[in-house]
Short mmCIF file of C-alpha atoms in Angstrom, two decimals:
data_model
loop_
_atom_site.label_atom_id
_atom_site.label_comp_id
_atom_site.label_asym_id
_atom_site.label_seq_id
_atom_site.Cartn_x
_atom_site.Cartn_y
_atom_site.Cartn_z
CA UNK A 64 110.01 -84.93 -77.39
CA UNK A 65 109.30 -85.74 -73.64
CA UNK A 66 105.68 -85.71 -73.18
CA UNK A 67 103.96 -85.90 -69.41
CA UNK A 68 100.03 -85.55 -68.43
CA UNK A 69 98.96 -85.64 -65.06
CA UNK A 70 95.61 -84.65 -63.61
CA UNK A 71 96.84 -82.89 -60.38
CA UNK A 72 93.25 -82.49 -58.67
CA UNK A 73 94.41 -78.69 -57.61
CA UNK A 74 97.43 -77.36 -58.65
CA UNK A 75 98.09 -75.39 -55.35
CA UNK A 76 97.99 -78.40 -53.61
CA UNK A 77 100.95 -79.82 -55.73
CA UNK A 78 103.77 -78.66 -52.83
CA UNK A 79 107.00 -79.86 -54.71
CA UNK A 80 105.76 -78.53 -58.28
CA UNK A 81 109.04 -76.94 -58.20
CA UNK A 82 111.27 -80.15 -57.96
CA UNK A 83 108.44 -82.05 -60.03
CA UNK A 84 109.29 -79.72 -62.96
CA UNK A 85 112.97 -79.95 -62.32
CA UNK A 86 113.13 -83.77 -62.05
CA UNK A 87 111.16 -84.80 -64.58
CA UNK A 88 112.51 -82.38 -67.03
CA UNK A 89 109.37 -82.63 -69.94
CA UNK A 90 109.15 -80.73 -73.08
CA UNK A 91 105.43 -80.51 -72.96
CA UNK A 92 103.66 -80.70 -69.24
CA UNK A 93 100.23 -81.17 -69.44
CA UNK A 94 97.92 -81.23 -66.46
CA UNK A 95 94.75 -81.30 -65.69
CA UNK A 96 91.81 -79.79 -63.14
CA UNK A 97 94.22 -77.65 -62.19
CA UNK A 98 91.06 -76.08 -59.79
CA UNK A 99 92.37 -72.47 -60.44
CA UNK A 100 91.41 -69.14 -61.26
CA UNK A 101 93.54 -66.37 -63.51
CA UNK A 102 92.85 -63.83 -60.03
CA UNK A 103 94.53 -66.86 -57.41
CA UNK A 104 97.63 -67.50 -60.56
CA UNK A 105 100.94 -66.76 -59.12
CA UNK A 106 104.19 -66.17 -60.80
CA UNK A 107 106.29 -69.13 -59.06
CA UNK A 108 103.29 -71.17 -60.76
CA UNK A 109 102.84 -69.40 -64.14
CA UNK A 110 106.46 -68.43 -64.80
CA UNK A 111 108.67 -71.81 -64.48
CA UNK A 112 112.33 -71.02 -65.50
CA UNK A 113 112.94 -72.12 -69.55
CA UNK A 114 109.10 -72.53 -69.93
CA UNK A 115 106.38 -71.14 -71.57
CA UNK A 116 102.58 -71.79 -69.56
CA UNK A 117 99.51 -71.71 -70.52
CA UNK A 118 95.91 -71.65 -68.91
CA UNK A 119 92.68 -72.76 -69.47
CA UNK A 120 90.00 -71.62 -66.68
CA UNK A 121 86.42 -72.41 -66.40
CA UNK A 122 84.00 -69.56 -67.37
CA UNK A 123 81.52 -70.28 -64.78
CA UNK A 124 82.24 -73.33 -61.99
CA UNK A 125 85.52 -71.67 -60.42
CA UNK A 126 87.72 -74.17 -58.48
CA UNK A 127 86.65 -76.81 -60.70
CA UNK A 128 88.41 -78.42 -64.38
CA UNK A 129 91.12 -76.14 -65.37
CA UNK A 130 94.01 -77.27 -67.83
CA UNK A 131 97.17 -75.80 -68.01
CA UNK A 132 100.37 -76.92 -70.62
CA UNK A 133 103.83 -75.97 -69.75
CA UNK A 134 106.20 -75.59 -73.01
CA UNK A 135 109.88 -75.82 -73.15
CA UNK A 136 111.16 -72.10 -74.71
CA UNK A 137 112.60 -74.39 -77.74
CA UNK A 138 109.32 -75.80 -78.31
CA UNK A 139 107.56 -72.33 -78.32
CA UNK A 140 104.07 -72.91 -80.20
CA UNK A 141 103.01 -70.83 -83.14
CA UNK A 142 99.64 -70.36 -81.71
CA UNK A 143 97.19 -71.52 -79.01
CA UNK A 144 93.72 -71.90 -78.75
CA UNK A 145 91.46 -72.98 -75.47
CA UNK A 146 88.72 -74.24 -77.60
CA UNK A 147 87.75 -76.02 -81.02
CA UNK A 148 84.96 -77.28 -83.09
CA UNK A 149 83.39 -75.97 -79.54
CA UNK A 150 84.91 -79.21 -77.93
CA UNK A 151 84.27 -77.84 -74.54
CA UNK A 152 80.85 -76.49 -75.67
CA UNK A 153 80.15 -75.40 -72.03
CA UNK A 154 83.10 -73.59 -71.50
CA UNK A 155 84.34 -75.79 -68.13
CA UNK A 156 88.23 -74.64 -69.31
CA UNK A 157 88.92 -78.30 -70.50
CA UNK A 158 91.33 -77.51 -73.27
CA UNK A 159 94.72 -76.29 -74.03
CA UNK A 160 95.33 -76.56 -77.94
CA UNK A 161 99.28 -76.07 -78.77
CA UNK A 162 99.98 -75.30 -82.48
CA UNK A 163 103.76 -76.04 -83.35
CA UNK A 164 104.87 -75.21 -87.09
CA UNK A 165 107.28 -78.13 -88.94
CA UNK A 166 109.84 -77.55 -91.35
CA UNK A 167 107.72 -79.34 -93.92
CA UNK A 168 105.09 -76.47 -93.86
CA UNK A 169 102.62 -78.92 -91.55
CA UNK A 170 101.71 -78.46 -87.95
CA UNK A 171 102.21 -80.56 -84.40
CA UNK A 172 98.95 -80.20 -82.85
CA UNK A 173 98.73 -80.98 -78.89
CA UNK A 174 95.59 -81.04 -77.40
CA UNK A 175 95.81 -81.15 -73.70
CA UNK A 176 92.51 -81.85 -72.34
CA UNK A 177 89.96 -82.58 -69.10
CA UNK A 178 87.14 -84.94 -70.45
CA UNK A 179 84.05 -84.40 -68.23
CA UNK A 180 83.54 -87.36 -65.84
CA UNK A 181 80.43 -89.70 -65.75
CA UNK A 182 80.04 -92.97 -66.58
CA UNK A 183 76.38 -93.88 -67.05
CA UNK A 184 73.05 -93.26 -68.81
CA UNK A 185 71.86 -92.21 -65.18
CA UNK A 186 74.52 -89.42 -64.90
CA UNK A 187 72.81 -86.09 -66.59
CA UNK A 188 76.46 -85.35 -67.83
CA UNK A 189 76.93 -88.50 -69.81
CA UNK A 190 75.46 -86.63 -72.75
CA UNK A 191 77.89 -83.84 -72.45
CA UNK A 192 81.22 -86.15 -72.19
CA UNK A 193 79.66 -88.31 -75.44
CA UNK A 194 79.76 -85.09 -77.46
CA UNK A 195 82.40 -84.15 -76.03
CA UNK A 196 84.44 -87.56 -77.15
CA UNK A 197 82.74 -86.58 -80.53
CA UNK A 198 83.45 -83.76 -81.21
CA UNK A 199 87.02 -84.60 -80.19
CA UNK A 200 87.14 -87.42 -82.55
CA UNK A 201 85.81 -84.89 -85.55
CA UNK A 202 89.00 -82.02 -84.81
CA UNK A 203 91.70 -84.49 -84.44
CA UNK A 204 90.39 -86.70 -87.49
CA UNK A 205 90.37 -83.31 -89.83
CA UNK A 206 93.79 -82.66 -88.46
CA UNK A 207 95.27 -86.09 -89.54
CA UNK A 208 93.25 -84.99 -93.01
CA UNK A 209 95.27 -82.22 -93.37
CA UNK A 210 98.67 -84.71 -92.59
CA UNK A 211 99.07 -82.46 -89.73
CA UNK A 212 100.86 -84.81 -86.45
CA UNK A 213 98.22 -84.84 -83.23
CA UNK A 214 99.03 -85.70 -79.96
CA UNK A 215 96.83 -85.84 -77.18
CA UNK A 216 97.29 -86.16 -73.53
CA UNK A 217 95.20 -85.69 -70.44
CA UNK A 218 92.32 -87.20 -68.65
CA UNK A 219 90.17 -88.92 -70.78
CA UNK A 220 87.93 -90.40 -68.60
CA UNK A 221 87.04 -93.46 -70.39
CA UNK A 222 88.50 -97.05 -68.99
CA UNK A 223 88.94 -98.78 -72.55
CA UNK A 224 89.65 -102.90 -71.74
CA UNK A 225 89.92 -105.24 -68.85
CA UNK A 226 92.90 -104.54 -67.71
CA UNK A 227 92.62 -101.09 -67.65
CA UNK A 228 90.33 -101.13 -64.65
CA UNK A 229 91.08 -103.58 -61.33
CA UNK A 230 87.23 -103.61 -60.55
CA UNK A 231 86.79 -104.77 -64.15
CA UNK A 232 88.86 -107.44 -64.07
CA UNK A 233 87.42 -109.18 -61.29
CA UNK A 234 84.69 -109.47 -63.05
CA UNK A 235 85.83 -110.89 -65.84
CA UNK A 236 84.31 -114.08 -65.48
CA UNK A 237 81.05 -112.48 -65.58
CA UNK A 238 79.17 -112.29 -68.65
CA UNK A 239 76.64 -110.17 -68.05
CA UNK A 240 79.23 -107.29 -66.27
CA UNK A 241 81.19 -107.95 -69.73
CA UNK A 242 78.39 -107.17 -71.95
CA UNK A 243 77.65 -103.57 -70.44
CA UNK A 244 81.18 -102.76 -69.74
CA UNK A 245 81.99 -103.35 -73.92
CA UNK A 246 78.53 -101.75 -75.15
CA UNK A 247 78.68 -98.86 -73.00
CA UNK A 248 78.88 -95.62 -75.60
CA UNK A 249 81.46 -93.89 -74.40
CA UNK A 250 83.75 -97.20 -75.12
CA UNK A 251 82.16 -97.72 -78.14
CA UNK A 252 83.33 -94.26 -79.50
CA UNK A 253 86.77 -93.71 -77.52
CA UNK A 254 87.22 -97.36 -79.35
CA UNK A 255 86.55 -95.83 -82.66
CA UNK A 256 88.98 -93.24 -82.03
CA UNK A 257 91.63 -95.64 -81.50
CA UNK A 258 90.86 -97.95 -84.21
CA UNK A 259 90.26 -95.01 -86.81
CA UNK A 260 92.58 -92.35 -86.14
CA UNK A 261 94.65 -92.55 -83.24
CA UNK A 262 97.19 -94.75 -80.90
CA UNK A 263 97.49 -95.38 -77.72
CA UNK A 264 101.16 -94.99 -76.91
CA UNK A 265 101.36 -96.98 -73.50
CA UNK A 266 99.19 -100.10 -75.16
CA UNK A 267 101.18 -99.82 -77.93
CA UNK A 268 104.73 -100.96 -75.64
CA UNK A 269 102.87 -102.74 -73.06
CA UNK A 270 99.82 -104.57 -74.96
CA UNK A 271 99.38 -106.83 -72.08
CA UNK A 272 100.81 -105.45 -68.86
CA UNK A 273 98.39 -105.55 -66.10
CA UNK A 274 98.05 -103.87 -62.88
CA UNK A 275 99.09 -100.31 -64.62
CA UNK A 276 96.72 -98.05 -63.08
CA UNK A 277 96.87 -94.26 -63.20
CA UNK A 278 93.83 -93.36 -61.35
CA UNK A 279 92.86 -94.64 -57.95
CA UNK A 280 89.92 -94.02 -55.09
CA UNK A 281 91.74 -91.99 -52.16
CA UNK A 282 88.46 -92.25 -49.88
CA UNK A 283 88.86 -96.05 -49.83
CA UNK A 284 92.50 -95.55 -49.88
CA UNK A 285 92.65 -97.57 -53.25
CA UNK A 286 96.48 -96.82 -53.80
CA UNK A 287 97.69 -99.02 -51.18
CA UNK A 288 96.64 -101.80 -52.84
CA UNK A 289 97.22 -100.70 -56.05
CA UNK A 290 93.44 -100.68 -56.80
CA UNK A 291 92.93 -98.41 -59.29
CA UNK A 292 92.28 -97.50 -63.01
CA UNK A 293 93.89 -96.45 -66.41
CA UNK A 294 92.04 -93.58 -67.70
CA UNK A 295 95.24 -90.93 -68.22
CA UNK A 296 96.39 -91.20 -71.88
CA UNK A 297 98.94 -90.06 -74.17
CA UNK A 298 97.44 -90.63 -77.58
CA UNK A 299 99.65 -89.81 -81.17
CA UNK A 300 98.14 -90.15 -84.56
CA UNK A 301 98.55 -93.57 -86.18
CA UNK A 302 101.07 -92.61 -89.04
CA UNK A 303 103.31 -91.45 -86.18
CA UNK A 304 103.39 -94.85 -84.32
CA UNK A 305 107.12 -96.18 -85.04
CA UNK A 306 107.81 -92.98 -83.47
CA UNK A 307 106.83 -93.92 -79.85
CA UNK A 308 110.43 -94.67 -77.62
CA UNK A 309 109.25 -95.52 -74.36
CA UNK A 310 106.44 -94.95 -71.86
CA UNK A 311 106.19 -94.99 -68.29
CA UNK A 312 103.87 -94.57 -65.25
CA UNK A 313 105.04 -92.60 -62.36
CA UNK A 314 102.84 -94.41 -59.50
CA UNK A 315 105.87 -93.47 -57.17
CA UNK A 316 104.60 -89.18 -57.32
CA UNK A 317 102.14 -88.41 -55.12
CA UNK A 318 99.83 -85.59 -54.44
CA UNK A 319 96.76 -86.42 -56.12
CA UNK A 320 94.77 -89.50 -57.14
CA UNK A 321 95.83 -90.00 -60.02
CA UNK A 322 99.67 -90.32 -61.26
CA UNK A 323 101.71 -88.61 -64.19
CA UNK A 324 102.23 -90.58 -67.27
CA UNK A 325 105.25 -89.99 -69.28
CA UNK A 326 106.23 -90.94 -73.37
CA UNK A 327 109.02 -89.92 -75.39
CA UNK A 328 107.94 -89.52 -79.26
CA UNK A 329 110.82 -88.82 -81.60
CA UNK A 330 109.21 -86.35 -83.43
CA UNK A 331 111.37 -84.18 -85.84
CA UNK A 332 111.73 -80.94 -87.75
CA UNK A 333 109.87 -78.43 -84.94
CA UNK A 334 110.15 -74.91 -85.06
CA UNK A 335 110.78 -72.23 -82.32
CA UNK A 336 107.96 -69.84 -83.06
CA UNK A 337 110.03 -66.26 -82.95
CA UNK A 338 106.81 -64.96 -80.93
CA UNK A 339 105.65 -65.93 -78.16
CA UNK A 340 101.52 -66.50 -78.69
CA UNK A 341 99.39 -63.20 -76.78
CA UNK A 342 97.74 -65.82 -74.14
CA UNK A 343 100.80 -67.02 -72.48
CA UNK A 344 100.93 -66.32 -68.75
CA UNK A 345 103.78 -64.18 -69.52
CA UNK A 346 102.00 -61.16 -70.65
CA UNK A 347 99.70 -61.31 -67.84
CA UNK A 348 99.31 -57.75 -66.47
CA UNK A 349 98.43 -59.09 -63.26
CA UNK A 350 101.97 -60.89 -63.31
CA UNK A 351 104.18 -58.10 -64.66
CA UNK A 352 103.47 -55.72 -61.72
CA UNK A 353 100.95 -53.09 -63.88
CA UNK A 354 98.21 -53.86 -61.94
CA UNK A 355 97.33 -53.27 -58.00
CA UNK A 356 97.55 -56.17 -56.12
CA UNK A 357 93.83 -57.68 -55.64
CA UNK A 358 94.21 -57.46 -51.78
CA UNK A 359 95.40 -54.12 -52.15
CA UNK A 360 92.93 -53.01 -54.21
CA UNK A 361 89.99 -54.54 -51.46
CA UNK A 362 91.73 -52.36 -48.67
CA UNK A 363 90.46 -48.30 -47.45
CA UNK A 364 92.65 -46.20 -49.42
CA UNK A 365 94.31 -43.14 -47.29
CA UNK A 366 94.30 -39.74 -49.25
CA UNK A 367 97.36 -37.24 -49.35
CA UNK A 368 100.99 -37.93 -50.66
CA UNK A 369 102.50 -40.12 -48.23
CA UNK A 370 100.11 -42.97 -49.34
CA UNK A 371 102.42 -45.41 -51.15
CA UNK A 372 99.83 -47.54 -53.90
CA UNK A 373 102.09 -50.28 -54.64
CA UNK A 374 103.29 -51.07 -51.00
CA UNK A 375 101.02 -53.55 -49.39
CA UNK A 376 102.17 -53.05 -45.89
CA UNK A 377 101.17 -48.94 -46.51
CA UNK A 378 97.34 -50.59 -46.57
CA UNK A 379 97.40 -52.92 -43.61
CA UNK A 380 96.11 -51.25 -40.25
CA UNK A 381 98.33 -50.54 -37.83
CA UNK A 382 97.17 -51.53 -34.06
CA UNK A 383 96.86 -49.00 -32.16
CA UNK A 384 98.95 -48.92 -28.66
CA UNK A 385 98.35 -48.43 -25.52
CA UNK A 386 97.68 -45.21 -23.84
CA UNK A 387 97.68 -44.19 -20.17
CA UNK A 388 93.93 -43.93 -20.78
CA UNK A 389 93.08 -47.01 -21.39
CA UNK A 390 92.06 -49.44 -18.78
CA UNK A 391 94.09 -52.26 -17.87
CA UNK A 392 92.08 -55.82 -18.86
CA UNK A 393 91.26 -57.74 -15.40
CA UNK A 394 91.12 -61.65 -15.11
CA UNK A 395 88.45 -62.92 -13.03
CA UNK A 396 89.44 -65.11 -9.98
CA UNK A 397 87.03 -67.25 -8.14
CA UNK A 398 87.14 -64.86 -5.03
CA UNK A 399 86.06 -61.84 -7.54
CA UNK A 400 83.15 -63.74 -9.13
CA UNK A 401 82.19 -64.71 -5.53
CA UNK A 402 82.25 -61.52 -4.38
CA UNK A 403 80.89 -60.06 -7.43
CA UNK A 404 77.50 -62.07 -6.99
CA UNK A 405 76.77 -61.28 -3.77
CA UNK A 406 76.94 -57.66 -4.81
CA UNK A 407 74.40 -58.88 -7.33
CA UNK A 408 72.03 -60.45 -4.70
CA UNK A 409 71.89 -57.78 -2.35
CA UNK A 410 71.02 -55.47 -5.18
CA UNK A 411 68.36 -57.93 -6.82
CA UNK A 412 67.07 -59.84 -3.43
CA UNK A 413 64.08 -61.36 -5.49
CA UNK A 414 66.86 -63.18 -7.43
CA UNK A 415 67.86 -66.60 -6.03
CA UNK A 416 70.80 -68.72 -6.84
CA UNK A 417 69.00 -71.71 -5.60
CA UNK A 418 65.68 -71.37 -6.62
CA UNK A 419 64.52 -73.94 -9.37
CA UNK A 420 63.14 -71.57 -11.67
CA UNK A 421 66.21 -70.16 -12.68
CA UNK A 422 68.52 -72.69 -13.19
CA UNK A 423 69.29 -73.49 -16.86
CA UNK A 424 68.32 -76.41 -18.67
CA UNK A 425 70.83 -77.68 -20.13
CA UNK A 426 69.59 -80.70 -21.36
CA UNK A 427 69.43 -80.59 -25.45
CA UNK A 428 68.53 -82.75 -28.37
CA UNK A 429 70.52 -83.38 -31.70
CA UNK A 430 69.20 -83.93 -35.65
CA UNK A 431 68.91 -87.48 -34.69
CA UNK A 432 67.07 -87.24 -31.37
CA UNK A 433 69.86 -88.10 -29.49
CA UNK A 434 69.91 -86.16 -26.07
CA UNK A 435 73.72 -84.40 -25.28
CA UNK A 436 73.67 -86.33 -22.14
CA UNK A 437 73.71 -89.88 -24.05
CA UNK A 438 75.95 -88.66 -26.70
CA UNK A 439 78.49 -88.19 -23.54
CA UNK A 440 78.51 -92.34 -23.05
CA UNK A 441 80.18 -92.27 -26.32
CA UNK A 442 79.53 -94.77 -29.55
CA UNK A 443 78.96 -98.25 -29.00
CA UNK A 444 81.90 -100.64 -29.61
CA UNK A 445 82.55 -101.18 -33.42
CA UNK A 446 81.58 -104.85 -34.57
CA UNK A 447 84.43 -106.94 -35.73
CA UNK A 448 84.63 -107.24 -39.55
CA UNK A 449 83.62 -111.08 -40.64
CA UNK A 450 87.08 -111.60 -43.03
CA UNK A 451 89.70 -110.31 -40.99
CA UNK A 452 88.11 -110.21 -37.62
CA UNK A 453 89.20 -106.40 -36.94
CA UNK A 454 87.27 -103.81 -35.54
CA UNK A 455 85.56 -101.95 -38.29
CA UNK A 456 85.07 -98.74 -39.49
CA UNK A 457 82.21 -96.71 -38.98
CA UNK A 458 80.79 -94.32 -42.46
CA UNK A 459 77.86 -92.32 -43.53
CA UNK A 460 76.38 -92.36 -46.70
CA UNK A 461 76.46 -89.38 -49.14
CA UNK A 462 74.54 -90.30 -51.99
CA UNK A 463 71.28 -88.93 -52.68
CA UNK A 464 68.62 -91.48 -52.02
CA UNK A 465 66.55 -93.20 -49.75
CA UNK A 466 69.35 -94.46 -47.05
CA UNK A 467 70.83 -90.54 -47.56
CA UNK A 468 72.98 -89.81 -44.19
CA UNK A 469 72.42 -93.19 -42.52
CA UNK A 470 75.67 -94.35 -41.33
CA UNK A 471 77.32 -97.90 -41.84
CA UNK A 472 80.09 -99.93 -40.36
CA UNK A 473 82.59 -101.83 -42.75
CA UNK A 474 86.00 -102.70 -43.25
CA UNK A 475 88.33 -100.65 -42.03
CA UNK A 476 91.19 -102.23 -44.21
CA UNK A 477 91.94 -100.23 -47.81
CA UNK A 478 90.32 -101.73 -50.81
CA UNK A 479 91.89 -104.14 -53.06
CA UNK A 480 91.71 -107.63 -54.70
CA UNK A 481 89.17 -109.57 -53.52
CA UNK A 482 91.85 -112.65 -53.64
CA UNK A 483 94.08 -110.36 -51.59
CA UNK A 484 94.01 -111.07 -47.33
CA UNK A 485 95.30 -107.67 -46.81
CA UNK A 486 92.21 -105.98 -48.51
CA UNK A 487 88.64 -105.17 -47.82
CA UNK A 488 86.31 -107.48 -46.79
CA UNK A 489 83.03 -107.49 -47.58
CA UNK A 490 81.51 -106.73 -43.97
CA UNK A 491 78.51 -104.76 -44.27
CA UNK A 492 76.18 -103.65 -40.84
CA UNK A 493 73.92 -100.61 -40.27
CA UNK A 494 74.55 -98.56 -37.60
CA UNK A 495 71.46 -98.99 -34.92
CA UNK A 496 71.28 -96.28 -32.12
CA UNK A 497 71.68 -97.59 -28.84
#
């Protein structure tokens, strides 16, 4: 079985989904913060040819999370479910559970899933992703109880060792970065996991390949570089282990910050389900055609019979054309606003182009007590960066705190190895108003 997870960060951003699908050929397609809701779903995206879909969306913060798994027809799961063990205990749509019966009476359970991001004590979600990890941990361990196989792929969020993080391992050498990065809890428990119930399938081939990153920053244009992270996992339960062929990240496909990673698991013995589970995208009414278009349904309905409901362009207003009536629109030329005015002045003498009073000011401050007419001269000249002796780039910052919206110049170059001459230097200069 082909397995692939990618966090797409939007789904309708993807452009070549299409050929994605049709090149990588999966079984299972999992992806993640898909950023969609069931009312902006479309049939090319739900209804792939020789695949089953299914969606996850967020209850209440729209355009955010989202998980979606694509199943070949062959693979058709017995059931689905979009929450466990309430997992996703907020209900962010961070879970796509595939159930696939065996021939041996036990199940193949895939969890795709979107573990929330944050990293730190100081982060008021960190609490949320710990029980999250939890209550993970608690689902999948019962599972491999009941000798049922698990497999789970998606965003995890959680940067296990070293290597699995390039700002990480330049500071390896430091002991007291290595003491918080290993006792931080949500390593402690996703290292648990690993150590208790599952395996992690591209460790497991590669235990010591560096610089395999899945993840990187796009606003400090970390992929150039290869700058990045490893937090995009496909995990299989232990006793399933010698079953793990091969594993590969696809840093080449582009469209998001992170990358897919792909694993082939020889699992046996599957089962077509003979019915297709009730939440599949297929049975959709709003993709079979039994319901009015939403835009439709927005639009000033006309009554009498010649109304057609289901034709779109029957509800869009037609403009309305010319008649001999109507006015013809004039452009003004210089001579007509010439003459125009005078007409003006001899019917208002008391007014007076040239008198003071009446001229505008046009003089105006910004936020920053800038006037327009110095913001006209243009920025100063960016200083040179100290490393590579290039002009730098100018920022602001966005994160809540005292130096909120104060602006910065730095490095223009991408971020990267410190060792590296073609990476970021660490140049650092407020911006002073001139």
């Amino acid at each position: 079985m082909k397995i692939v997870t990618w966090n797409v960060n939007g789904l309708r951003t993807i452009k070549d989904f299409k050929e994605f699908l049709t090149k990588i050929d999966p079984d299972v397609l999992c992806l993640q913060e898909t950023k969609i809701s069931r009312t902006q779903l479309d049939n090319e995206t739900a209804k792939r040819p020789g695949f089953f879909s299914f969606f996850s969306f967020p209850a209440t913060k729209h355009g955010q999370s989202g998980v979606a798994t694509y199943v070949k027809k062959k693979y058709c799961p017995l059931s689905i479910s979009t929450d466990v063990n309430e997992i996703d205990g907020e209900r962010e749509g961070r879970l796509v559970i595939t159930h696939h019966q065996k021939d041996n009476g036990k199940m193949l359970i895939i969890i795709n899933v979107y573990v929330p991001c944050a990293y730190s004590d100081e982060d008021e979600r960190y609490q949320l992703k710990l029980k999250f990890l939890q209550r993970l941990k608690d689902f999948v361990d019962m599972q491999i109880q009941s000798e049922n196989d698990v497999v789970i792929a998606g965003d995890l969020n959680v940067k296990t060792e070293i290597i699995d993080s390039a700002e990480a391992y330049e500071n390896r050498k430091d002991k007291q970065f290595l003491t918080e990065w290993y006792s931080s809890a949500d390593k402690v428990l996703f290292r648990s996991f690993l150590n208790d119930s599952v395996v992690d399938t591209f460790r497991h081939l590669y235990p010591d390949k560096m610089e395999s990153y899945t993840c990187w920053n796009t606003k400090l244009n970390g992929r150039a570089n290869n700058y990045g992270t490893r937090i995009d996992y496909i995990l299989i339960s232990k006793s399933n282990s010698t079953l793990i062929k091969s594993g590969s990240i696809l840093s080449d496909v582009t469209g998001s910050d992170h990358c897919p990673y792909v694993t082939e698991v020889a699992f046996s013995g599957i089962l077509e389900s003979d019915k297709v589970p009730d939440e599949c995208t297929l049975f959709y009414p709003e993709l079979r055609g039994t319901q009015t278009n939403l835009t439709a349904m927005l639009q000033k309905r006309k009554s009498g019979p010649e109304m057609e409901i289901n034709s779109f362009s029957s509800l869009q207003k037609k403009p309305k054309l010319a008649t001999k009536t109507q006015t013809k629109l004039k452009f003004a030329t210089k001579s007509s606003v010439s003459t125009m005015s005078t007409k003006i002045l001899k019917l208002h003498p008391k007014i007076s182009s040239e008198s003071p009073e009446n001229k505008p000011k046009i003089q105006s401050i910004n936020s920053n007590g800038v006037s327009a007419k110095s913001l006209l001269k243009g920025l100063p000249k960016p200083p040179l960066c100290s490393g590579h002796q290039l002009k730098s780039s100018l920022k602001t910052v966005v994160k809540e705190g005292p130096n909120f919206g104060r602006r910065f110049y730095c490095c223009s170059l991408s971020i990267g190895p410190s060792s590296s001459k073609s990476a970021r230097c660490n140049f650092f200069q407020w911006f002073e108003k001139g």
